[in-house]
Every structure is written in structure tokens, then in C-alpha cells.
Short mmCIF file of C-alpha atoms in Angstrom, two decimals:
data_model
loop_
_atom_site.label_atom_id
_atom_site.label_comp_id
_atom_site.label_asym_id
_atom_site.label_seq_id
_atom_site.Cartn_x
_atom_site.Cartn_y
_atom_site.Cartn_z
CA MET C 1 139.02 121.03 -206.09
CA ARG C 2 141.89 118.10 -208.26
CA ALA C 3 141.45 114.45 -206.43
CA SER C 4 144.05 113.26 -204.74
CA PRO C 5 146.32 110.61 -206.39
CA TRP C 6 146.38 108.95 -202.95
CA ARG C 7 143.95 106.23 -202.80
CA SER C 8 142.39 105.47 -199.21
CA PHE C 9 143.61 103.13 -197.01
CA GLU C 10 139.88 102.94 -195.57
CA ASP C 11 138.12 102.54 -197.71
CA PRO C 12 137.56 99.02 -198.75
CA SER C 13 136.45 98.73 -201.83
CA SER C 14 138.68 99.64 -203.12
CA SER C 15 140.88 97.20 -201.96
CA LEU C 16 138.45 95.10 -202.55
CA ARG C 17 138.73 95.96 -206.33
CA GLU C 18 142.29 96.43 -206.15
CA SER C 19 142.48 92.25 -205.18
CA ARG C 20 140.35 90.79 -207.82
CA ARG C 21 142.48 92.88 -210.67
CA TRP C 22 145.34 90.82 -209.85
CA ARG C 23 143.13 87.42 -208.43
CA ASP C 24 140.76 86.73 -211.67
CA PRO C 25 144.41 86.43 -213.95
CA LEU C 26 144.85 83.78 -212.73
CA GLU C 27 141.78 81.97 -211.07
CA LYS C 28 141.28 82.71 -215.01
CA ALA C 29 144.70 81.18 -216.40
CA LEU C 30 144.61 77.67 -213.88
CA ARG C 31 140.99 76.26 -214.54
CA PRO C 32 140.54 72.63 -215.60
CA GLU C 33 139.72 72.83 -218.83
CA ASN C 34 142.92 74.55 -219.57
CA ILE C 35 145.22 71.76 -218.92
CA GLN C 36 147.30 69.89 -221.89
CA LEU C 37 149.44 67.23 -223.00
CA ARG C 38 152.66 67.81 -224.13
CA ASP C 39 154.56 65.13 -223.54
CA THR C 40 153.66 61.49 -222.06
CA ASN C 41 154.09 56.81 -222.91
CA MET C 42 151.28 56.36 -220.62
CA ASN C 43 148.41 54.43 -221.16
CA GLU C 44 145.59 56.22 -222.44
CA GLU C 45 143.36 55.73 -218.71
CA LYS C 46 146.40 57.14 -217.15
CA THR C 47 146.94 59.74 -219.51
CA ASN C 48 143.00 60.09 -218.61
CA ASP C 49 143.55 60.11 -214.59
CA ALA C 50 146.36 61.90 -214.33
CA ILE C 51 144.63 65.05 -216.64
CA PHE C 52 141.57 64.58 -214.19
CA LEU C 53 144.22 64.45 -210.68
CA LEU C 54 145.72 67.50 -212.21
CA GLY C 55 142.19 69.69 -212.26
CA ARG C 56 141.48 68.43 -208.68
CA ALA C 57 144.42 69.36 -207.86
CA ILE C 58 144.84 72.91 -208.96
CA GLU C 59 140.56 72.91 -207.65
CA GLU C 60 141.71 71.97 -204.41
CA ALA C 61 145.22 73.31 -203.41
CA GLY C 62 146.61 76.19 -205.66
CA ILE C 63 149.92 76.17 -204.98
CA GLU C 64 152.74 74.93 -206.77
CA ASN C 65 154.30 72.27 -203.86
CA GLN C 66 151.03 70.76 -203.21
CA ILE C 67 149.93 70.31 -206.83
CA ALA C 68 153.14 68.32 -206.64
CA THR C 69 151.80 66.78 -203.32
CA PHE C 70 148.42 66.51 -204.73
CA LEU C 71 149.45 63.87 -208.26
CA LYS C 72 152.19 62.03 -206.62
CA LYS C 73 150.40 60.72 -203.05
CA LYS C 74 147.35 60.34 -205.32
CA PHE C 75 149.10 58.20 -208.16
CA ASP C 76 151.37 55.77 -206.00
CA GLU C 77 147.47 55.11 -204.45
CA LYS C 78 146.52 53.93 -207.17
CA HIS C 79 148.76 52.50 -209.23
CA GLY C 80 151.13 51.63 -206.96
CA GLY C 81 155.29 52.65 -207.11
CA SER C 82 157.21 54.98 -206.58
CA TRP C 83 155.50 58.42 -208.15
CA GLN C 84 157.47 62.07 -208.01
CA CYS C 85 156.15 64.49 -209.61
CA ILE C 86 157.96 68.00 -210.36
CA VAL C 87 155.72 71.03 -210.62
CA GLY C 88 156.96 74.39 -211.44
CA ARG C 89 157.77 77.30 -214.20
CA ASN C 90 161.51 76.80 -214.94
CA PHE C 91 163.21 73.89 -214.93
CA GLY C 92 165.41 71.30 -217.02
CA MET C 93 165.52 67.75 -217.29
CA HIS C 94 166.68 64.59 -218.26
CA LEU C 95 165.52 61.67 -217.19
CA ASP C 96 165.57 58.21 -217.53
CA CYS C 97 162.18 56.41 -216.74
CA ILE C 98 159.01 53.61 -216.97
CA GLU C 99 156.53 56.04 -217.31
CA PHE C 100 155.52 59.85 -217.39
CA ILE C 101 153.50 62.20 -218.58
CA HIS C 102 154.55 65.55 -218.62
CA MET C 103 151.08 68.02 -218.53
CA TYR C 104 150.54 72.77 -219.18
CA ILE C 105 148.21 74.61 -217.92
CA SER C 106 149.13 78.43 -218.98
CA LYS C 107 153.63 78.89 -217.80
CA ILE C 108 152.99 75.91 -215.60
CA SER C 109 155.12 72.74 -216.07
CA ILE C 110 153.85 69.93 -214.27
CA LEU C 111 156.06 66.62 -214.91
CA LEU C 112 154.99 62.75 -213.16
CA PHE C 113 157.02 60.28 -213.19
CA ARG C 114 157.74 56.21 -212.54
CA CYS C 115 161.56 54.90 -212.67
#
């Protein structure tokens, strides 16, 4: 007897395997140790703080909008001023700002800046 090409929806183990197949690569890609610094004009203390906070944001928030909100709030609290943050996969930019840091993790770009 041939096996059916249709997967049974009643088998919970098959759906668990399926979801892990898609989730695991994302979790592996979005690890804090995969953060890459692209460019910055900040001092070393703020740069290290931004990288550390991005790692925390990835662990706690996960999605792009929440990562941006987390970074903005933490930098506003710790470094004062009005910080802005853009997190995304495809955007163009041209900024005249006082301080900025541009980081990558996997294919996600993070731009944190103060004008």
C-alpha cells in the first residue's frame, strides 16, 4: 500500500516538525552574536551600548516594530535627546544627523540616530 501524499491534520507531531523547520533558521539568524556594525559616528561607549541593547531587543521583542520601539526608548532614557530608530529589510535613507549607528543582523538593517 502506498503512503498518502496528504499529511494528516490530526497528527500533532507532523505540524510540530513543520513549524520547527521554519522557526529554527530564523532563530539562528537573529542571534545577538550575529550583529554586524556597518557605520557609526558615535563614541565607543554609545556604540557598545547600542549593540548590547539591540541584542536585548532581539531576545525580548523579536519583530521589527518592537525592536525599533525598544531601542528608541532605551536610548532616550539613557542618553537623552530625541532618538529615532528605523528597522527593516529594504529602505533608502539620506540623513543629516548629530549621531548615528547603522547595524545589520541577518538581512535586517537597523539605523538608530539623533538629529
